[in-house]
Amino acid sequence: MLDENEKHRRRMANKKRIIDERIAQAQEERGVLILLKGNGKGKSSSAFGTMARSLGHGHRCAVIQFIKGRDATGEFLFFKDHPRVDFHVMGHGFTWETQDREQDIAAARQAWALAEQLLTDGSYDFLLFDELSYMVKYGYLPVEPMVKALQRRPQHQNVMITGRTMATELQDIADTISQVQDEKHAFRLGVKAQAGIEF
Amino acid sequence: MLDENEKHRRRMANKKRIIDERIAQAQEERGVLILLKGNGKGKSSSAFGTMARSLGHGHRCAVIQFIKGRDATGEFLFFKDHPRVDFHVMGHGFTWETQDREQDIAAARQAWALAEQLLTDGSYDFLLFDELSYMVKYGYLPVEPMVKALQRRPQHQNVMITGRTMATELQDIADTISQVQDEKHAFRLGVKAQAGIEF
């Protein structure tokens, strides 16, 4: 009779075979478009964590924040001086903070003009468009030029877009989509938003 | 008649009032326990992004990776030399790579012993236990001591735990839970796992 350890070894050897086969089938090498959507906490931080990962491998990266205007966020303070990161805070705050639709639209257009430029620049390996999806949802920016610019980008370039709701057009051309769902949040337990966690 | 911009301003002013009221109700200041679960891409990277945010605010952080054994991941390369990060790669690889249950259990116990130590050390503001949840799922570590150690930790300490499935006992004591769901993945489109995105 096989002991538990040997049974485990055989099960795992079998699992490894199946996984190795799957890995062997995925051999295309190119940049990917990743969308992080949903109402849960962790979308922007996931994108910044992926950027850290990319930087760890020596890549060149750029960030455009489409909404956040506060420049004392932890992510800004942490990444702003990195020699391989261009960090652009292009928003002026949430819509309910600015209360100025025309100014918000002007800021969105300016930010998108920069995004289009980055999407033609092959020296960038990784681009993060933080909260870009709201620009489509609010009707501040049309989605068609986004689709075109994303499709025409350099072949190796990875792009991440965050935001609660994603336009179908962006989901159609995405390679990876993760939906982050809110199951529980400290804020609803009465805990104040804190530096290093919420911003 | 109000023009569109003025209507927008009034709607946003109203929204701001509601949001400000909610913010005023959340005034408790303490560290939180955040769980990132689910089958989607972005759990570990979200935790590393939060760590970057925390570092941006001058915090001291530690990471324990319970499964990953490869030390050339982007996150390791990026964070390992940061003066305020202690980065512990304590795993030896996935279960189907090691195929050695006893070695996996011994590694898990050693990693958890370190985790318990960090959870009593108030000099750490942020702890990341990457893929800890699998240790419970595989039956390598009991969950009760985890609950106790997490509950007794320094009052200001933030902790993040990642992994596909989370024990109910951990979910019960968590402040924030995000479930990351896989809707689409480049791997299934035939794209090879790449440095800077998958590791």
Short mmCIF file of C-alpha atoms in Angstrom, two decimals:
data_model
loop_
_atom_site.label_atom_id
_atom_site.label_comp_id
_atom_site.label_asym_id
_atom_site.label_seq_id
_atom_site.Cartn_x
_atom_site.Cartn_y
_atom_site.Cartn_z
CA MET A 1 0.00 0.00 0.00
CA LEU A 2 1.19 3.47 -0.85
CA ASP A 3 1.79 5.82 2.04
CA GLU A 4 0.34 9.32 2.03
CA ASN A 5 3.57 10.96 0.89
CA GLU A 6 3.95 8.67 -2.09
CA LYS A 7 0.30 9.18 -3.06
CA HIS A 8 0.89 12.92 -2.87
CA ARG A 9 4.00 12.62 -5.05
CA ARG A 10 2.14 10.68 -7.76
CA ARG A 11 -0.82 13.08 -7.72
CA MET A 12 1.49 16.06 -8.02
CA ALA A 13 3.58 14.43 -10.79
CA ASN A 14 0.35 13.94 -12.71
CA LYS A 15 -0.74 17.52 -12.07
CA LYS A 16 2.66 18.77 -13.24
CA ARG A 17 2.29 16.85 -16.50
CA ILE A 18 -1.09 18.47 -17.22
CA ILE A 19 0.16 21.96 -16.33
CA ASP A 20 3.33 21.54 -18.40
CA GLU A 21 1.23 20.55 -21.39
CA ARG A 22 -0.89 23.68 -21.03
CA ILE A 23 2.21 25.85 -20.70
CA ALA A 24 3.65 24.27 -23.86
CA GLN A 25 0.53 25.33 -25.75
CA ALA A 26 0.90 29.02 -24.87
CA GLN A 27 3.95 30.14 -26.82
CA GLU A 28 2.96 33.42 -28.44
CA GLU A 29 5.18 36.28 -27.27
CA ARG A 30 3.66 39.76 -27.31
CA GLY A 31 2.49 42.55 -25.09
CA VAL A 32 -0.93 42.19 -23.49
CA LEU A 33 -3.80 44.50 -22.62
CA ILE A 34 -5.04 43.88 -19.08
CA LEU A 35 -8.22 45.38 -17.64
CA LEU A 36 -8.95 45.57 -13.93
CA LYS A 37 -12.58 46.37 -13.29
CA GLY A 38 -15.23 45.92 -10.60
CA ASN A 39 -16.29 47.63 -7.38
CA GLY A 40 -13.71 46.01 -5.09
CA LYS A 41 -10.59 47.42 -3.52
CA GLY A 42 -7.29 46.59 -5.20
CA LYS A 43 -7.52 47.54 -8.88
CA SER A 44 -5.07 50.44 -9.00
CA SER A 45 -2.78 48.81 -6.45
CA SER A 46 -2.73 45.66 -8.59
CA ALA A 47 -1.63 47.72 -11.56
CA PHE A 48 1.08 49.44 -9.51
CA GLY A 49 2.24 46.07 -8.20
CA THR A 50 2.52 44.80 -11.76
CA MET A 51 4.52 47.90 -12.61
CA ALA A 52 6.90 47.13 -9.73
CA ARG A 53 7.24 43.60 -11.13
CA SER A 54 7.96 45.00 -14.59
CA LEU A 55 10.54 47.45 -13.19
CA GLY A 56 12.18 44.54 -11.39
CA HIS A 57 12.91 43.07 -14.82
CA GLY A 58 14.45 46.32 -16.05
CA HIS A 59 11.50 47.60 -18.05
CA ARG A 60 10.64 51.22 -18.77
CA CYS A 61 7.20 52.29 -17.56
CA ALA A 62 4.78 55.20 -17.60
CA VAL A 63 1.66 56.02 -15.60
CA ILE A 64 -1.16 58.40 -16.37
CA GLN A 65 -3.67 58.98 -13.60
CA PHE A 66 -6.87 60.23 -15.22
CA ILE A 67 -8.76 61.20 -12.09
CA LYS A 68 -6.51 61.43 -9.09
CA GLY A 69 -5.27 64.97 -8.66
CA ARG A 70 -3.78 64.64 -5.22
CA ASP A 71 -0.06 64.22 -5.76
CA ALA A 72 0.75 63.01 -2.26
CA THR A 73 -0.54 59.47 -2.82
CA GLY A 74 1.79 56.71 -1.67
CA GLU A 75 2.16 55.39 -5.21
CA PHE A 76 3.23 58.81 -6.50
CA LEU A 77 5.67 59.38 -3.64
CA PHE A 78 7.10 55.90 -4.09
CA PHE A 79 7.49 55.74 -7.88
CA LYS A 80 7.95 59.38 -8.94
CA ASP A 81 11.74 59.44 -8.64
CA HIS A 82 12.38 56.03 -10.19
CA PRO A 83 14.65 56.55 -13.22
CA ARG A 84 12.54 54.21 -15.41
CA VAL A 85 9.10 55.58 -14.49
CA ASP A 86 7.35 58.60 -15.99
CA PHE A 87 4.53 59.41 -13.63
CA HIS A 88 1.83 61.80 -14.88
CA VAL A 89 -0.88 62.96 -12.50
CA MET A 90 -3.30 64.47 -15.02
CA GLY A 91 -6.60 64.56 -13.14
CA HIS A 92 -7.92 67.20 -10.81
CA GLY A 93 -9.82 64.98 -8.42
CA PHE A 94 -13.13 63.15 -8.46
CA THR A 95 -16.04 64.65 -10.36
CA TRP A 96 -17.81 65.47 -7.09
CA GLU A 97 -14.72 67.31 -5.90
CA THR A 98 -14.13 69.43 -9.00
CA GLN A 99 -17.87 69.93 -9.76
CA ASP A 100 -16.72 71.39 -13.05
CA ARG A 101 -17.62 69.34 -16.11
CA GLU A 102 -15.83 71.51 -18.66
CA GLN A 103 -12.59 71.51 -16.71
CA ASP A 104 -12.85 67.71 -16.26
CA ILE A 105 -13.33 67.20 -20.00
CA ALA A 106 -10.40 69.47 -20.85
CA ALA A 107 -8.20 67.53 -18.40
CA ALA A 108 -9.35 64.21 -19.85
CA ARG A 109 -8.51 65.30 -23.41
CA GLN A 110 -5.09 66.50 -22.39
CA ALA A 111 -4.37 63.25 -20.56
CA TRP A 112 -5.55 61.15 -23.48
CA ALA A 113 -3.36 63.11 -25.93
CA LEU A 114 -0.39 62.08 -23.82
CA ALA A 115 -1.63 58.47 -23.66
CA GLU A 116 -1.81 58.32 -27.46
CA GLN A 117 1.77 59.53 -27.64
CA LEU A 118 2.99 56.86 -25.20
CA LEU A 119 1.14 54.21 -27.22
CA THR A 120 3.33 54.98 -30.24
CA ASP A 121 6.59 54.99 -28.26
CA GLY A 122 8.28 51.60 -28.32
CA SER A 123 10.75 52.61 -25.62
CA TYR A 124 8.00 52.01 -23.05
CA ASP A 125 7.44 48.37 -22.06
CA PHE A 126 4.56 48.98 -19.67
CA LEU A 127 1.86 51.65 -19.56
CA LEU A 128 -0.66 52.14 -16.80
CA PHE A 129 -3.76 54.22 -17.52
CA ASP A 130 -5.23 54.52 -14.05
CA GLU A 131 -9.00 55.11 -13.99
CA LEU A 132 -9.17 55.74 -17.72
CA SER A 133 -12.42 53.79 -17.90
CA TYR A 134 -14.35 56.57 -16.14
CA MET A 135 -13.52 58.95 -18.99
CA VAL A 136 -15.59 56.74 -21.31
CA LYS A 137 -18.34 56.14 -18.79
CA TYR A 138 -18.81 59.87 -18.13
CA GLY A 139 -18.78 60.61 -21.85
CA TYR A 140 -15.66 62.74 -21.50
CA LEU A 141 -13.71 60.76 -24.12
CA PRO A 142 -14.87 58.63 -27.07
CA VAL A 143 -13.87 54.96 -26.94
CA GLU A 144 -13.12 54.38 -30.66
CA PRO A 145 -9.81 56.31 -30.72
CA MET A 146 -8.77 54.35 -27.62
CA VAL A 147 -9.40 51.04 -29.35
CA LYS A 148 -7.43 52.17 -32.41
CA ALA A 149 -4.48 53.51 -30.43
CA LEU A 150 -4.33 50.37 -28.29
CA GLN A 151 -4.45 48.09 -31.32
CA ARG A 152 -1.71 50.00 -33.15
CA ARG A 153 0.68 50.11 -30.21
CA PRO A 154 4.17 48.53 -30.32
CA GLN A 155 3.92 44.76 -30.35
CA HIS A 156 5.81 44.15 -27.07
CA GLN A 157 4.04 46.88 -25.06
CA ASN A 158 1.97 45.82 -22.04
CA VAL A 159 -0.92 48.09 -21.05
CA MET A 160 -3.09 48.06 -17.94
CA ILE A 161 -6.32 50.01 -17.54
CA THR A 162 -8.22 50.32 -14.27
CA GLY A 163 -11.70 51.52 -13.32
CA ARG A 164 -15.01 50.19 -12.03
CA THR A 165 -16.83 49.74 -15.31
CA MET A 166 -15.17 48.99 -18.63
CA ALA A 167 -16.61 49.79 -22.05
CA THR A 168 -17.48 46.65 -24.04
CA GLU A 169 -15.19 47.86 -26.82
CA LEU A 170 -12.20 47.73 -24.47
CA GLN A 171 -13.21 44.33 -23.09
CA ASP A 172 -13.43 42.96 -26.64
CA ILE A 173 -9.79 43.77 -27.41
CA ALA A 174 -8.40 42.92 -23.96
CA ASP A 175 -6.24 39.83 -23.39
CA THR A 176 -6.83 39.58 -19.66
CA ILE A 177 -9.76 40.87 -17.61
CA SER A 178 -10.01 40.55 -13.85
CA GLN A 179 -13.11 41.65 -12.03
CA VAL A 180 -12.43 42.75 -8.45
CA GLN A 181 -15.52 42.33 -6.30
CA ASP A 182 -16.12 44.04 -2.99
CA GLU A 183 -17.16 41.47 -0.37
CA LYS A 184 -16.25 43.42 2.73
CA HIS A 185 -14.68 46.84 3.32
CA ALA A 186 -13.10 48.35 6.42
CA PHE A 187 -14.72 51.68 5.56
CA ARG A 188 -18.15 50.17 6.18
CA LEU A 189 -16.92 48.92 9.56
CA GLY A 190 -16.20 52.53 10.50
CA VAL A 191 -12.44 52.51 9.85
CA LYS A 192 -11.06 55.77 8.51
CA ALA A 193 -9.28 55.74 5.13
CA GLN A 194 -5.55 55.65 5.84
CA ALA A 195 -2.26 56.55 4.17
CA GLY A 196 -0.57 53.49 2.74
CA ILE A 197 -3.82 51.58 2.29
CA GLU A 198 -6.38 53.81 0.59
CA PHE A 199 -3.98 56.40 -0.87
CA MET B 1 -33.40 76.74 -17.54
CA LEU B 2 -30.17 75.31 -16.16
CA ASP B 3 -27.47 74.46 -18.65
CA GLU B 4 -25.77 71.08 -18.61
CA ASN B 5 -22.72 72.33 -16.75
CA GLU B 6 -24.78 73.86 -13.97
CA LYS B 7 -26.88 70.71 -13.67
CA HIS B 8 -23.65 68.73 -13.43
CA ARG B 9 -22.34 71.06 -10.72
CA ARG B 10 -25.47 70.69 -8.61
CA ARG B 11 -25.54 66.91 -8.99
CA MET B 12 -21.90 66.68 -8.00
CA ALA B 13 -22.32 69.04 -5.04
CA ASN B 14 -25.09 66.77 -3.81
CA LYS B 15 -22.96 63.68 -4.34
CA LYS B 16 -20.12 65.32 -2.44
CA ARG B 17 -22.41 66.02 0.52
CA ILE B 18 -23.44 62.34 0.70
CA ILE B 19 -19.87 61.10 0.38
CA ASP B 20 -18.58 63.58 2.96
CA GLU B 21 -21.23 62.37 5.42
CA ARG B 22 -20.12 58.76 4.92
CA ILE B 23 -16.49 59.74 5.38
CA ALA B 24 -17.37 61.56 8.59
CA GLN B 25 -18.88 58.34 9.94
CA ALA B 26 -15.71 56.31 9.45
CA GLN B 27 -13.33 57.70 12.05
CA GLU B 28 -11.79 54.68 13.71
CA GLU B 29 -8.01 54.60 13.25
CA ARG B 30 -6.37 51.19 13.29
CA GLY B 31 -4.58 48.68 11.13
CA VAL B 32 -6.70 46.48 8.89
CA LEU B 33 -6.62 42.89 7.69
CA ILE B 34 -7.18 42.68 3.93
CA LEU B 35 -7.79 39.43 2.05
CA LEU B 36 -7.39 39.09 -1.71
CA LYS B 37 -8.96 35.88 -2.96
CA GLY B 38 -10.45 34.43 -6.14
CA ASN B 39 -9.21 32.80 -9.33
CA GLY B 40 -8.38 36.00 -11.22
CA LYS B 41 -5.04 37.57 -12.03
CA GLY B 42 -3.91 40.43 -9.82
CA LYS B 43 -4.04 39.31 -6.19
CA SER B 44 -0.33 39.26 -5.36
CA SER B 45 0.36 42.26 -7.55
CA SER B 46 -2.38 44.17 -5.73
CA ALA B 47 -0.70 43.39 -2.42
CA PHE B 48 2.69 44.48 -3.76
CA GLY B 49 1.14 47.67 -5.11
CA THR B 50 -0.32 48.40 -1.69
CA MET B 51 3.10 47.81 -0.20
CA ALA B 52 4.57 50.35 -2.64
CA ARG B 53 1.88 52.80 -1.52
CA SER B 54 2.72 52.11 2.12
CA LEU B 55 6.45 52.57 1.47
CA GLY B 56 5.64 55.88 -0.22
CA HIS B 57 4.35 57.07 3.12
CA GLY B 58 7.53 56.02 4.91
CA HIS B 59 6.23 52.78 6.43
CA ARG B 60 8.29 49.71 7.28
CA CYS B 61 7.15 46.52 5.53
CA ALA B 62 7.80 42.80 5.36
CA VAL B 63 6.84 40.10 2.89
CA ILE B 64 6.70 36.35 3.32
CA GLN B 65 6.09 34.32 0.18
CA PHE B 66 4.71 30.95 1.27
CA ILE B 67 4.84 29.16 -2.07
CA LYS B 68 7.02 30.98 -4.53
CA GLY B 69 10.53 29.65 -4.41
CA ARG B 70 11.90 31.28 -7.52
CA ASP B 71 13.81 34.31 -6.31
CA ALA B 72 14.08 36.02 -9.69
CA THR B 73 10.49 37.30 -9.71
CA GLY B 74 10.10 40.95 -10.64
CA GLU B 75 8.67 41.77 -7.22
CA PHE B 76 11.66 40.24 -5.46
CA LEU B 77 14.17 41.95 -7.74
CA PHE B 78 12.37 45.26 -7.33
CA PHE B 79 11.78 45.33 -3.57
CA LYS B 80 14.59 43.20 -2.11
CA ASP B 81 17.09 46.05 -1.68
CA HIS B 82 14.64 48.62 -0.35
CA PRO B 83 15.87 49.74 3.09
CA ARG B 84 12.38 49.46 4.62
CA VAL B 85 11.41 46.07 3.18
CA ASP B 86 12.29 42.66 4.59
CA PHE B 87 11.56 40.20 1.81
CA HIS B 88 11.42 36.51 2.73
CA VAL B 89 11.05 33.92 -0.01
CA MET B 90 10.18 30.89 2.14
CA GLY B 91 8.53 28.50 -0.32
CA HIS B 92 10.14 25.99 -2.60
CA GLY B 93 7.72 26.21 -5.50
CA PHE B 94 4.25 24.92 -6.24
CA THR B 95 3.17 21.57 -4.79
CA TRP B 96 3.29 20.00 -8.25
CA GLU B 97 6.87 21.22 -8.67
CA THR B 98 8.23 20.00 -5.34
CA GLN B 99 6.11 16.79 -5.26
CA ASP B 100 7.30 16.42 -1.69
CA ARG B 101 4.61 16.82 0.92
CA GLU B 102 6.87 16.55 3.97
CA GLN B 103 9.29 19.15 2.67
CA ASP B 104 6.36 21.47 1.83
CA ILE B 105 4.95 21.12 5.36
CA ALA B 106 8.34 21.78 6.95
CA ALA B 107 8.76 24.91 4.79
CA ALA B 108 5.25 26.08 5.69
CA ARG B 109 5.91 25.70 9.43
CA GLN B 110 9.17 27.59 9.20
CA ALA B 111 7.54 30.40 7.23
CA TRP B 112 4.65 30.62 9.68
CA ALA B 113 7.03 30.79 12.66
CA LEU B 114 8.54 33.89 11.07
CA ALA B 115 5.08 35.31 10.35
CA GLU B 116 4.12 34.95 14.02
CA GLN B 117 7.25 36.84 15.00
CA LEU B 118 6.47 39.71 12.60
CA LEU B 119 2.92 39.86 13.98
CA THR B 120 4.32 40.75 17.42
CA ASP B 121 6.75 43.37 16.13
CA GLY B 122 5.26 46.85 16.20
CA SER B 123 8.10 48.28 14.11
CA TYR B 124 6.39 46.82 11.02
CA ASP B 125 3.49 48.87 9.63
CA PHE B 126 2.59 46.52 6.79
CA LEU B 127 2.92 42.75 6.41
CA LEU B 128 2.23 40.78 3.27
CA PHE B 129 1.70 37.02 3.56
CA ASP B 130 1.66 36.03 -0.08
CA GLU B 131 -0.26 32.80 -0.80
CA LEU B 132 -0.61 31.95 2.88
CA SER B 133 -4.17 30.76 2.25
CA TYR B 134 -2.96 27.63 0.42
CA MET B 135 -1.18 26.46 3.57
CA VAL B 136 -4.59 26.16 5.25
CA LYS B 137 -6.28 24.69 2.21
CA TYR B 138 -3.65 21.95 1.81
CA GLY B 139 -3.81 21.17 5.53
CA TYR B 140 -0.16 22.16 5.97
CA LEU B 141 -0.93 24.68 8.73
CA PRO B 142 -3.82 24.96 11.19
CA VAL B 143 -5.93 28.11 10.94
CA GLU B 144 -6.60 28.71 14.67
CA PRO B 145 -3.08 29.96 15.53
CA MET B 146 -3.29 32.29 12.51
CA VAL B 147 -6.52 33.84 13.79
CA LYS B 148 -5.01 34.31 17.25
CA ALA B 149 -1.75 35.82 16.00
CA LEU B 150 -3.62 38.17 13.65
CA GLN B 151 -5.99 39.30 16.39
CA ARG B 152 -3.18 39.96 18.87
CA ARG B 153 -1.01 41.94 16.45
CA PRO B 154 -0.02 45.58 17.10
CA GLN B 155 -3.01 47.85 16.75
CA HIS B 156 -1.65 49.95 13.86
CA GLN B 157 -0.33 47.02 11.79
CA ASN B 158 -1.86 46.42 8.34
CA VAL B 159 -1.79 42.85 7.01
CA MET B 160 -2.59 41.52 3.56
CA ILE B 161 -3.08 37.84 2.73
CA THR B 162 -3.43 36.50 -0.81
CA GLY B 163 -4.53 33.19 -2.29
CA ARG B 164 -7.38 31.67 -4.31
CA THR B 165 -9.50 30.32 -1.48
CA MET B 166 -9.66 31.77 2.01
CA ALA B 167 -10.60 29.88 5.16
CA THR B 168 -13.90 31.09 6.66
CA GLU B 169 -12.08 31.77 9.93
CA LEU B 170 -9.84 34.31 8.18
CA GLN B 171 -12.76 35.89 6.34
CA ASP B 172 -14.61 36.31 9.64
CA ILE B 173 -11.86 38.44 11.16
CA ALA B 174 -10.95 40.35 7.98
CA ASP B 175 -11.81 44.04 7.56
CA THR B 176 -11.65 44.08 3.78
CA ILE B 177 -12.14 41.21 1.33
CA SER B 178 -11.82 41.57 -2.43
CA GLN B 179 -12.59 38.68 -4.69
CA VAL B 180 -10.67 38.79 -7.97
CA GLN B 181 -12.52 36.93 -10.70
CA ASP B 182 -10.98 35.65 -13.90
CA GLU B 183 -13.07 36.78 -16.88
CA LYS B 184 -10.43 36.46 -19.58
CA HIS B 185 -6.76 35.47 -19.54
CA ALA B 186 -4.02 35.94 -22.15
CA PHE B 187 -2.71 32.46 -21.31
CA ARG B 188 -5.89 30.90 -22.71
CA LEU B 189 -5.40 32.97 -25.89
CA GLY B 190 -2.05 31.23 -26.35
CA VAL B 191 0.17 34.01 -25.00
CA LYS B 192 3.24 32.81 -23.11
CA ALA B 193 3.69 33.88 -19.48
CA GLN B 194 6.10 36.79 -19.46
CA ALA B 195 8.54 38.54 -17.13
CA GLY B 196 7.02 41.68 -15.69
CA ILE B 197 3.46 40.44 -16.04
CA GLU B 198 3.19 36.91 -14.66
CA PHE B 199 6.37 36.90 -12.54
#
